[in-house]
């Protein structure tokens, strides 16, 4: 429809709706008035902060692990100690961006996997050198990484500070304060825009919900739990990551096994101990399924 309340609907045949086209050159726009010469200047503060960079180029590397490492968290953890002298860097598990060149091209270094003392060789090769002006999406990611280094947690697209959360125990809720950040290239150069944001979280866990459902409706646990949990977003407290629950796998448990990248069978109990140093105590609980969509 067009306009408020009224509308025009397209029809077939000769009674169709007619449209008119207007060329931009036909429009007569008024000239900008001159700047004022009288009056008082008013200082205005905006939430834009000017950003300057010590480095003008960004270096992109392809990184592989030998033997392969499944966990993105562990890949990042193995790489981080070898980048302490780099002013800024970003790693997504396979592609590494740095503000300074790494020694050698291609190059490698060896590291040790915690808990198992297994030696891992990390190999890297330079694939591209980019001017900073072409890296605005990367700059936005880096500023979010800075907040992550300050122990802010990503919830959705923004980051929040769990250390300054406000607890509301009577409702099993807590409020997390955070920020929305965005880097843009404007007339004055690179600018960082910041806005305040808040996120409300539940404090009860999925296990708490399952136990409560079992207590109140022992004969309908699976039906009620599927209705109340599937489709919702949960957060894993050990890394503050969020996941959408697509299903509950009732016939599997932490004792169940899967194949890692090397084709070796490993249980979820072993995986969490190996990658996160977490000991799962309830080994009979069902598993939550999250489907990863790759575009």
PDB file of C-alpha atoms in Angstrom:
ATOM      1  CA  UNK A   1       0.000   0.000   0.000  1.00  0.00           C
ATOM      2  CA  UNK A   2       0.964   3.634  -0.364  1.00  0.00           C
ATOM      3  CA  UNK A   3       0.413   6.226   2.340  1.00  0.00           C
ATOM      4  CA  UNK A   4      -1.158   5.702   5.719  1.00  0.00           C
ATOM      5  CA  UNK A   5      -4.336   3.649   5.580  1.00  0.00           C
ATOM      6  CA  UNK A   6      -5.030   4.094   1.858  1.00  0.00           C
ATOM      7  CA  UNK A   7      -3.318   2.174  -0.880  1.00  0.00           C
ATOM      8  CA  UNK A   8      -3.049   1.456  -4.570  1.00  0.00           C
ATOM      9  CA  UNK A   9      -2.998  -2.153  -5.789  1.00  0.00           C
ATOM     10  CA  UNK A  10      -1.621  -3.129  -9.184  1.00  0.00           C
ATOM     11  CA  UNK A  11      -4.174  -4.568 -11.644  1.00  0.00           C
ATOM     12  CA  UNK A  12      -3.871  -6.494 -14.887  1.00  0.00           C
ATOM     13  CA  UNK A  13      -4.637  -4.954 -18.292  1.00  0.00           C
ATOM     14  CA  UNK A  14      -5.315  -1.334 -19.279  1.00  0.00           C
ATOM     15  CA  UNK A  15      -6.507  -0.393 -15.811  1.00  0.00           C
ATOM     16  CA  UNK A  16      -2.987  -0.835 -14.418  1.00  0.00           C
ATOM     17  CA  UNK A  17      -1.367   1.781 -12.226  1.00  0.00           C
ATOM     18  CA  UNK A  18       0.613   4.461 -14.060  1.00  0.00           C
ATOM     19  CA  UNK A  19       3.981   5.641 -12.772  1.00  0.00           C
ATOM     20  CA  UNK A  20       6.043   8.713 -13.576  1.00  0.00           C
ATOM     21  CA  UNK A  21       9.829   8.977 -13.700  1.00  0.00           C
ATOM     22  CA  UNK A  22      11.693  12.086 -12.612  1.00  0.00           C
ATOM     23  CA  UNK A  23      15.259  12.833 -13.691  1.00  0.00           C
ATOM     24  CA  UNK A  24      17.619  14.152 -11.023  1.00  0.00           C
ATOM     25  CA  UNK A  25      18.595  17.003 -13.391  1.00  0.00           C
ATOM     26  CA  UNK A  26      14.961  18.233 -13.321  1.00  0.00           C
ATOM     27  CA  UNK A  27      15.151  18.911  -9.591  1.00  0.00           C
ATOM     28  CA  UNK A  28      16.080  22.398  -8.437  1.00  0.00           C
ATOM     29  CA  UNK A  29      17.909  22.245  -5.121  1.00  0.00           C
ATOM     30  CA  UNK A  30      18.503  25.356  -3.012  1.00  0.00           C
ATOM     31  CA  UNK A  31      22.060  26.552  -2.476  1.00  0.00           C
ATOM     32  CA  UNK A  32      23.673  25.947   0.883  1.00  0.00           C
ATOM     33  CA  UNK A  33      23.392  29.091   3.018  1.00  0.00           C
ATOM     34  CA  UNK A  34      26.644  30.744   3.991  1.00  0.00           C
ATOM     35  CA  UNK A  35      28.125  30.154   7.422  1.00  0.00           C
ATOM     36  CA  UNK A  36      26.805  32.444  10.146  1.00  0.00           C
ATOM     37  CA  UNK A  37      28.854  35.426  11.236  1.00  0.00           C
ATOM     38  CA  UNK A  38      26.922  36.234  14.415  1.00  0.00           C
ATOM     39  CA  UNK A  39      26.048  34.248  17.517  1.00  0.00           C
ATOM     40  CA  UNK A  40      27.970  32.016  19.897  1.00  0.00           C
ATOM     41  CA  UNK A  41      29.820  28.832  19.170  1.00  0.00           C
ATOM     42  CA  UNK A  42      28.315  25.791  20.882  1.00  0.00           C
ATOM     43  CA  UNK A  43      30.683  22.906  21.704  1.00  0.00           C
ATOM     44  CA  UNK A  44      29.198  19.567  20.695  1.00  0.00           C
ATOM     45  CA  UNK A  45      30.479  16.192  21.850  1.00  0.00           C
ATOM     46  CA  UNK A  46      29.815  13.069  19.788  1.00  0.00           C
ATOM     47  CA  UNK A  47      30.478   9.413  20.476  1.00  0.00           C
ATOM     48  CA  UNK A  48      33.065   9.292  17.669  1.00  0.00           C
ATOM     49  CA  UNK A  49      36.713   8.856  18.634  1.00  0.00           C
ATOM     50  CA  UNK A  50      39.499   9.539  16.122  1.00  0.00           C
ATOM     51  CA  UNK A  51      41.675   6.490  15.480  1.00  0.00           C
ATOM     52  CA  UNK A  52      45.256   6.580  14.210  1.00  0.00           C
ATOM     53  CA  UNK A  53      47.360   3.574  13.217  1.00  0.00           C
ATOM     54  CA  UNK A  54      51.088   3.008  13.678  1.00  0.00           C
ATOM     55  CA  UNK A  55      51.143   0.523  10.786  1.00  0.00           C
ATOM     56  CA  UNK A  56      49.771   1.210   7.294  1.00  0.00           C
ATOM     57  CA  UNK A  57      49.764  -2.389   5.998  1.00  0.00           C
ATOM     58  CA  UNK A  58      48.142  -5.618   7.176  1.00  0.00           C
ATOM     59  CA  UNK A  59      49.689  -9.037   6.434  1.00  0.00           C
ATOM     60  CA  UNK A  60      47.500 -12.067   5.770  1.00  0.00           C
ATOM     61  CA  UNK A  61      48.819 -15.593   6.452  1.00  0.00           C
ATOM     62  CA  UNK A  62      47.457 -19.090   5.930  1.00  0.00           C
ATOM     63  CA  UNK A  63      48.094 -21.274   9.009  1.00  0.00           C
ATOM     64  CA  UNK A  64      48.040 -25.094   9.293  1.00  0.00           C
ATOM     65  CA  UNK A  65      48.726 -27.431  12.219  1.00  0.00           C
ATOM     66  CA  UNK A  66      50.663 -30.702  12.043  1.00  0.00           C
ATOM     67  CA  UNK A  67      49.163 -32.927  13.356  1.00  0.00           C
ATOM     68  CA  UNK A  68      45.733 -31.287  12.848  1.00  0.00           C
ATOM     69  CA  UNK A  69      44.019 -29.655  15.840  1.00  0.00           C
ATOM     70  CA  UNK A  70      40.207 -29.854  15.934  1.00  0.00           C
ATOM     71  CA  UNK A  71      39.390 -27.159  18.459  1.00  0.00           C
ATOM     72  CA  UNK A  72      39.484 -23.543  17.240  1.00  0.00           C
ATOM     73  CA  UNK A  73      39.940 -22.510  20.866  1.00  0.00           C
ATOM     74  CA  UNK A  74      43.033 -24.717  21.180  1.00  0.00           C
ATOM     75  CA  UNK A  75      44.446 -23.568  17.812  1.00  0.00           C
ATOM     76  CA  UNK A  76      44.212 -19.985  19.038  1.00  0.00           C
ATOM     77  CA  UNK A  77      45.767 -20.917  22.392  1.00  0.00           C
ATOM     78  CA  UNK A  78      48.728 -22.654  20.726  1.00  0.00           C
ATOM     79  CA  UNK A  79      49.377 -19.689  18.407  1.00  0.00           C
ATOM     80  CA  UNK A  80      49.019 -16.816  20.876  1.00  0.00           C
ATOM     81  CA  UNK A  81      52.373 -17.123  22.747  1.00  0.00           C
ATOM     82  CA  UNK A  82      54.274 -16.758  19.459  1.00  0.00           C
ATOM     83  CA  UNK A  83      52.621 -13.410  18.579  1.00  0.00           C
ATOM     84  CA  UNK A  84      53.390 -11.456  21.766  1.00  0.00           C
ATOM     85  CA  UNK A  85      55.688  -9.055  19.866  1.00  0.00           C
ATOM     86  CA  UNK A  86      53.060  -8.235  17.227  1.00  0.00           C
ATOM     87  CA  UNK A  87      51.216  -4.984  17.935  1.00  0.00           C
ATOM     88  CA  UNK A  88      47.896  -6.269  16.604  1.00  0.00           C
ATOM     89  CA  UNK A  89      46.724  -9.570  15.135  1.00  0.00           C
ATOM     90  CA  UNK A  90      43.572 -11.541  14.430  1.00  0.00           C
ATOM     91  CA  UNK A  91      43.180 -15.304  13.906  1.00  0.00           C
ATOM     92  CA  UNK A  92      40.020 -17.178  12.875  1.00  0.00           C
ATOM     93  CA  UNK A  93      41.483 -20.669  13.170  1.00  0.00           C
ATOM     94  CA  UNK A  94      42.964 -20.805   9.662  1.00  0.00           C
ATOM     95  CA  UNK A  95      43.648 -17.235   8.442  1.00  0.00           C
ATOM     96  CA  UNK A  96      45.950 -14.948  10.444  1.00  0.00           C
ATOM     97  CA  UNK A  97      46.142 -11.145  10.061  1.00  0.00           C
ATOM     98  CA  UNK A  98      49.100  -9.309  11.616  1.00  0.00           C
ATOM     99  CA  UNK A  99      50.313  -5.700  11.765  1.00  0.00           C
ATOM    100  CA  UNK A 100      53.944  -6.817  11.368  1.00  0.00           C
ATOM    101  CA  UNK A 101      55.558  -9.478   9.201  1.00  0.00           C
ATOM    102  CA  UNK A 102      56.359 -12.827  10.765  1.00  0.00           C
ATOM    103  CA  UNK A 103      59.924 -14.204  10.406  1.00  0.00           C
ATOM    104  CA  UNK A 104      60.401 -16.360   7.321  1.00  0.00           C
ATOM    105  CA  UNK A 105      57.997 -16.990   4.449  1.00  0.00           C
ATOM    106  CA  UNK A 106      56.947 -19.722   4.656  1.00  0.00           C
ATOM    107  CA  UNK A 107      57.798 -20.220   8.302  1.00  0.00           C
ATOM    108  CA  UNK A 108      56.970 -22.463  11.231  1.00  0.00           C
ATOM    109  CA  UNK A 109      57.367 -22.902  14.963  1.00  0.00           C
ATOM    110  CA  UNK A 110      56.805 -25.762  17.361  1.00  0.00           C
ATOM    111  CA  UNK A 111      54.632 -25.732  20.456  1.00  0.00           C
ATOM    112  CA  UNK A 112      53.392 -28.224  23.027  1.00  0.00           C
ATOM    113  CA  UNK A 113      49.796 -29.262  23.574  1.00  0.00           C
ATOM    114  CA  UNK A 114      48.806 -28.786  27.195  1.00  0.00           C
ATOM    115  CA  UNK A 115      47.728 -31.855  29.242  1.00  0.00           C
ATOM    116  CA  UNK A 116      49.230 -34.333  26.725  1.00  0.00           C
ATOM    117  CA  UNK A 117      52.687 -32.785  26.044  1.00  0.00           C
ATOM    118  CA  UNK A 118      52.154 -33.608  22.354  1.00  0.00           C
ATOM    119  CA  UNK A 119      54.399 -31.551  20.049  1.00  0.00           C
ATOM    120  CA  UNK A 120      52.550 -29.512  17.400  1.00  0.00           C
ATOM    121  CA  UNK A 121      54.174 -27.847  14.374  1.00  0.00           C
ATOM    122  CA  UNK A 122      52.427 -24.612  13.297  1.00  0.00           C
ATOM    123  CA  UNK A 123      53.209 -23.630   9.696  1.00  0.00           C
ATOM    124  CA  UNK A 124      52.330 -20.265   8.110  1.00  0.00           C
ATOM    125  CA  UNK A 125      52.683 -18.659   4.677  1.00  0.00           C
ATOM    126  CA  UNK A 126      52.079 -15.050   3.579  1.00  0.00           C
ATOM    127  CA  UNK A 127      49.194 -14.862   1.092  1.00  0.00           C
ATOM    128  CA  UNK A 128      48.414 -11.151   0.825  1.00  0.00           C
ATOM    129  CA  UNK A 129      49.503  -7.642   1.914  1.00  0.00           C
ATOM    130  CA  UNK A 130      46.601  -5.195   2.345  1.00  0.00           C
ATOM    131  CA  UNK A 131      46.561  -1.391   2.860  1.00  0.00           C
ATOM    132  CA  UNK A 132      44.793  -0.383   6.064  1.00  0.00           C
ATOM    133  CA  UNK A 133      42.049   1.427   4.076  1.00  0.00           C
ATOM    134  CA  UNK A 134      40.831  -1.945   2.725  1.00  0.00           C
ATOM    135  CA  UNK A 135      40.610  -3.496   6.191  1.00  0.00           C
ATOM    136  CA  UNK A 136      37.656  -1.742   7.849  1.00  0.00           C
ATOM    137  CA  UNK A 137      35.794  -5.053   8.484  1.00  0.00           C
ATOM    138  CA  UNK A 138      39.002  -6.420  10.024  1.00  0.00           C
ATOM    139  CA  UNK A 139      39.395  -3.267  12.151  1.00  0.00           C
ATOM    140  CA  UNK A 140      35.895  -3.771  13.517  1.00  0.00           C
ATOM    141  CA  UNK A 141      36.810  -7.347  14.424  1.00  0.00           C
ATOM    142  CA  UNK A 142      40.053  -6.200  16.079  1.00  0.00           C
ATOM    143  CA  UNK A 143      38.254  -3.677  18.289  1.00  0.00           C
ATOM    144  CA  UNK A 144      35.875  -6.421  19.372  1.00  0.00           C
ATOM    145  CA  UNK A 145      38.929  -8.582  20.061  1.00  0.00           C
ATOM    146  CA  UNK A 146      40.289  -5.812  22.307  1.00  0.00           C
ATOM    147  CA  UNK A 147      37.105  -5.995  24.362  1.00  0.00           C
ATOM    148  CA  UNK A 148      37.461  -9.780  24.437  1.00  0.00           C
ATOM    149  CA  UNK A 149      40.993  -9.359  25.831  1.00  0.00           C
ATOM    150  CA  UNK A 150      39.409  -7.245  28.572  1.00  0.00           C
ATOM    151  CA  UNK A 151      37.299 -10.319  29.384  1.00  0.00           C
ATOM    152  CA  UNK A 152      34.162  -9.025  27.683  1.00  0.00           C
ATOM    153  CA  UNK A 153      31.937 -11.821  26.354  1.00  0.00           C
ATOM    154  CA  UNK A 154      30.389 -11.853  22.882  1.00  0.00           C
ATOM    155  CA  UNK A 155      26.609 -12.270  22.947  1.00  0.00           C
ATOM    156  CA  UNK A 156      25.218 -11.992  19.450  1.00  0.00           C
ATOM    157  CA  UNK A 157      27.047  -9.192  17.599  1.00  0.00           C
ATOM    158  CA  UNK A 158      28.067  -7.173  20.673  1.00  0.00           C
ATOM    159  CA  UNK A 159      30.279  -7.626  23.729  1.00  0.00           C
ATOM    160  CA  UNK A 160      29.324  -7.431  27.401  1.00  0.00           C
ATOM    161  CA  UNK A 161      31.138  -7.351  30.727  1.00  0.00           C
ATOM    162  CA  UNK A 162      30.182 -10.310  32.954  1.00  0.00           C
ATOM    163  CA  UNK A 163      32.320  -8.907  35.800  1.00  0.00           C
ATOM    164  CA  UNK A 164      29.945  -5.938  36.181  1.00  0.00           C
ATOM    165  CA  UNK A 165      26.731  -7.930  35.869  1.00  0.00           C
ATOM    166  CA  UNK A 166      23.754  -7.026  38.041  1.00  0.00           C
ATOM    167  CA  UNK A 167      22.107 -10.083  39.592  1.00  0.00           C
ATOM    168  CA  UNK A 168      18.326 -10.333  40.008  1.00  0.00           C
ATOM    169  CA  UNK A 169      18.081 -13.628  41.960  1.00  0.00           C
ATOM    170  CA  UNK A 170      14.346 -13.486  42.636  1.00  0.00           C
ATOM    171  CA  UNK A 171      13.757 -13.805  38.873  1.00  0.00           C
ATOM    172  CA  UNK A 172      16.841 -15.944  38.067  1.00  0.00           C
ATOM    173  CA  UNK A 173      18.177 -13.195  35.834  1.00  0.00           C
ATOM    174  CA  UNK A 174      21.275 -11.059  35.506  1.00  0.00           C
ATOM    175  CA  UNK A 175      21.938  -7.879  33.498  1.00  0.00           C
ATOM    176  CA  UNK A 176      25.222  -7.528  31.605  1.00  0.00           C
ATOM    177  CA  UNK A 177      26.444  -4.046  30.527  1.00  0.00           C
ATOM    178  CA  UNK A 178      28.385  -3.723  27.292  1.00  0.00           C
ATOM    179  CA  UNK A 179      29.222  -1.703  24.209  1.00  0.00           C
ATOM    180  CA  UNK A 180      28.439  -1.532  20.504  1.00  0.00           C
ATOM    181  CA  UNK A 181      31.511  -0.442  18.500  1.00  0.00           C
ATOM    182  CA  UNK A 182      31.935   0.421  14.838  1.00  0.00           C
ATOM    183  CA  UNK A 183      34.909   1.764  12.844  1.00  0.00           C
ATOM    184  CA  UNK A 184      34.203   3.982   9.824  1.00  0.00           C
ATOM    185  CA  UNK A 185      36.345   6.056   7.451  1.00  0.00           C
ATOM    186  CA  UNK A 186      34.890   9.581   7.423  1.00  0.00           C
ATOM    187  CA  UNK A 187      36.088  13.001   6.202  1.00  0.00           C
ATOM    188  CA  UNK A 188      38.174  13.376   9.356  1.00  0.00           C
ATOM    189  CA  UNK A 189      39.824   9.966   8.941  1.00  0.00           C
ATOM    190  CA  UNK A 190      39.142   6.719  10.772  1.00  0.00           C
ATOM    191  CA  UNK A 191      36.553   7.101  13.545  1.00  0.00           C
ATOM    192  CA  UNK A 192      35.458   4.668  16.257  1.00  0.00           C
ATOM    193  CA  UNK A 193      31.798   4.982  17.251  1.00  0.00           C
ATOM    194  CA  UNK A 194      30.748   3.609  20.638  1.00  0.00           C
ATOM    195  CA  UNK A 195      27.283   3.069  22.110  1.00  0.00           C
ATOM    196  CA  UNK A 196      26.101   1.541  25.369  1.00  0.00           C
ATOM    197  CA  UNK A 197      24.188  -1.755  25.274  1.00  0.00           C
ATOM    198  CA  UNK A 198      22.750  -4.162  27.864  1.00  0.00           C
ATOM    199  CA  UNK A 199      21.799  -7.850  27.743  1.00  0.00           C
ATOM    200  CA  UNK A 200      19.437  -9.727  30.069  1.00  0.00           C
ATOM    201  CA  UNK A 201      20.404 -13.360  30.770  1.00  0.00           C
ATOM    202  CA  UNK A 202      18.832 -16.251  32.632  1.00  0.00           C
ATOM    203  CA  UNK A 203      20.993 -17.765  35.368  1.00  0.00           C
ATOM    204  CA  UNK A 204      19.448 -21.248  35.448  1.00  0.00           C
ATOM    205  CA  UNK A 205      21.089 -23.903  33.266  1.00  0.00           C
ATOM    206  CA  UNK A 206      19.581 -26.394  30.843  1.00  0.00           C
ATOM    207  CA  UNK A 207      20.347 -29.096  33.398  1.00  0.00           C
ATOM    208  CA  UNK A 208      18.375 -27.117  36.010  1.00  0.00           C
ATOM    209  CA  UNK A 209      15.446 -26.983  33.580  1.00  0.00           C
ATOM    210  CA  UNK A 210      15.629 -30.731  32.855  1.00  0.00           C
ATOM    211  CA  UNK A 211      15.697 -31.593  36.552  1.00  0.00           C
ATOM    212  CA  UNK A 212      12.737 -29.293  37.230  1.00  0.00           C
ATOM    213  CA  UNK A 213      10.750 -30.822  34.359  1.00  0.00           C
ATOM    214  CA  UNK A 214      11.562 -34.334  35.592  1.00  0.00           C
ATOM    215  CA  UNK A 215      10.424 -33.380  39.088  1.00  0.00           C
ATOM    216  CA  UNK A 216       7.076 -31.926  37.955  1.00  0.00           C
ATOM    217  CA  UNK A 217       6.279 -34.161  34.952  1.00  0.00           C
ATOM    218  CA  UNK A 218       8.346 -37.372  35.110  1.00  0.00           C
ATOM    219  CA  UNK A 219       6.301 -39.066  32.369  1.00  0.00           C
ATOM    220  CA  UNK A 220       6.608 -36.231  29.820  1.00  0.00           C
ATOM    221  CA  UNK A 221      10.204 -35.074  30.198  1.00  0.00           C
ATOM    222  CA  UNK A 222      11.219 -35.355  26.550  1.00  0.00           C
ATOM    223  CA  UNK A 223       8.057 -33.720  25.162  1.00  0.00           C
ATOM    224  CA  UNK A 224       8.103 -30.765  27.567  1.00  0.00           C
ATOM    225  CA  UNK A 225      11.876 -30.279  27.425  1.00  0.00           C
ATOM    226  CA  UNK A 226      11.898 -30.249  23.619  1.00  0.00           C
ATOM    227  CA  UNK A 227       9.150 -27.622  23.611  1.00  0.00           C
ATOM    228  CA  UNK A 228      10.838 -25.381  26.199  1.00  0.00           C
ATOM    229  CA  UNK A 229      14.503 -25.695  25.133  1.00  0.00           C
ATOM    230  CA  UNK A 230      14.734 -26.323  21.373  1.00  0.00           C
ATOM    231  CA  UNK A 231      14.947 -23.058  19.438  1.00  0.00           C
ATOM    232  CA  UNK A 232      16.421 -21.096  22.344  1.00  0.00           C
ATOM    233  CA  UNK A 233      19.975 -19.760  22.621  1.00  0.00           C
ATOM    234  CA  UNK A 234      22.253 -21.058  25.387  1.00  0.00           C
ATOM    235  CA  UNK A 235      25.665 -19.908  26.576  1.00  0.00           C
ATOM    236  CA  UNK A 236      28.582 -22.138  27.588  1.00  0.00           C
ATOM    237  CA  UNK A 237      30.123 -20.507  30.654  1.00  0.00           C
ATOM    238  CA  UNK A 238      33.600 -21.986  30.111  1.00  0.00           C
ATOM    239  CA  UNK A 239      34.122 -19.798  27.020  1.00  0.00           C
ATOM    240  CA  UNK A 240      31.065 -17.479  27.035  1.00  0.00           C
ATOM    241  CA  UNK A 241      30.005 -18.627  23.552  1.00  0.00           C
ATOM    242  CA  UNK A 242      26.355 -18.718  22.496  1.00  0.00           C
ATOM    243  CA  UNK A 243      24.637 -21.470  20.493  1.00  0.00           C
ATOM    244  CA  UNK A 244      21.122 -22.048  19.217  1.00  0.00           C
ATOM    245  CA  UNK A 245      19.692 -25.376  20.402  1.00  0.00           C
ATOM    246  CA  UNK A 246      18.377 -27.176  17.304  1.00  0.00           C
ATOM    247  CA  UNK A 247      17.538 -30.471  19.027  1.00  0.00           C
ATOM    248  CA  UNK A 248      18.077 -32.605  22.128  1.00  0.00           C
ATOM    249  CA  UNK A 249      19.824 -35.929  21.470  1.00  0.00           C
ATOM    250  CA  UNK A 250      18.234 -38.169  24.108  1.00  0.00           C
ATOM    251  CA  UNK A 251      19.936 -41.396  23.045  1.00  0.00           C
ATOM    252  CA  UNK A 252      23.473 -40.000  23.453  1.00  0.00           C
ATOM    253  CA  UNK A 253      25.476 -38.777  26.444  1.00  0.00           C
ATOM    254  CA  UNK A 254      28.962 -37.436  27.283  1.00  0.00           C
ATOM    255  CA  UNK A 255      30.121 -41.061  27.099  1.00  0.00           C
ATOM    256  CA  UNK A 256      29.243 -41.143  23.379  1.00  0.00           C
ATOM    257  CA  UNK A 257      32.121 -40.964  20.906  1.00  0.00           C
ATOM    258  CA  UNK A 258      32.855 -39.155  17.660  1.00  0.00           C
ATOM    259  CA  UNK A 259      35.772 -39.066  15.202  1.00  0.00           C
ATOM    260  CA  UNK A 260      38.256 -36.199  15.394  1.00  0.00           C
ATOM    261  CA  UNK A 261      40.126 -34.784  12.391  1.00  0.00           C
ATOM    262  CA  UNK A 262      42.643 -37.620  12.546  1.00  0.00           C
ATOM    263  CA  UNK A 263      39.909 -40.238  12.423  1.00  0.00           C
ATOM    264  CA  UNK A 264      40.393 -41.284  16.048  1.00  0.00           C
ATOM    265  CA  UNK A 265      37.353 -42.026  18.191  1.00  0.00           C
ATOM    266  CA  UNK A 266      37.092 -39.844  21.278  1.00  0.00           C
ATOM    267  CA  UNK A 267      34.340 -39.398  23.868  1.00  0.00           C
ATOM    268  CA  UNK A 268      32.912 -36.016  24.817  1.00  0.00           C
ATOM    269  CA  UNK A 269      34.271 -36.596  28.332  1.00  0.00           C
ATOM    270  CA  UNK A 270      37.797 -36.949  26.917  1.00  0.00           C
ATOM    271  CA  UNK A 271      37.317 -34.051  24.489  1.00  0.00           C
ATOM    272  CA  UNK A 272      36.310 -31.565  27.179  1.00  0.00           C
ATOM    273  CA  UNK A 273      39.131 -32.665  29.463  1.00  0.00           C
ATOM    274  CA  UNK A 274      41.670 -32.468  26.640  1.00  0.00           C
ATOM    275  CA  UNK A 275      40.559 -29.141  25.103  1.00  0.00           C
ATOM    276  CA  UNK A 276      39.066 -27.182  28.038  1.00  0.00           C
ATOM    277  CA  UNK A 277      40.434 -29.021  31.123  1.00  0.00           C
ATOM    278  CA  UNK A 278      36.816 -29.585  32.228  1.00  0.00           C
ATOM    279  CA  UNK A 279      35.708 -32.723  34.070  1.00  0.00           C
ATOM    280  CA  UNK A 280      32.103 -33.694  33.233  1.00  0.00           C
ATOM    281  CA  UNK A 281      30.475 -35.038  36.387  1.00  0.00           C
ATOM    282  CA  UNK A 282      27.013 -36.023  35.110  1.00  0.00           C
ATOM    283  CA  UNK A 283      27.819 -38.591  32.440  1.00  0.00           C
ATOM    284  CA  UNK A 284      24.201 -39.631  31.793  1.00  0.00           C
ATOM    285  CA  UNK A 285      22.827 -36.256  30.671  1.00  0.00           C
ATOM    286  CA  UNK A 286      21.548 -35.931  27.075  1.00  0.00           C
ATOM    287  CA  UNK A 287      23.390 -33.843  24.481  1.00  0.00           C
ATOM    288  CA  UNK A 288      22.272 -30.546  22.958  1.00  0.00           C
ATOM    289  CA  UNK A 289      22.561 -30.376  19.159  1.00  0.00           C
ATOM    290  CA  UNK A 290      23.624 -27.194  17.377  1.00  0.00           C
ATOM    291  CA  UNK A 291      23.743 -27.321  13.564  1.00  0.00           C
ATOM    292  CA  UNK A 292      26.579 -25.299  12.082  1.00  0.00           C
ATOM    293  CA  UNK A 293      25.554 -23.654   8.810  1.00  0.00           C
ATOM    294  CA  UNK A 294      28.461 -22.827   6.494  1.00  0.00           C
ATOM    295  CA  UNK A 295      27.698 -20.360   3.735  1.00  0.00           C
TER     296      UNK A 295
END
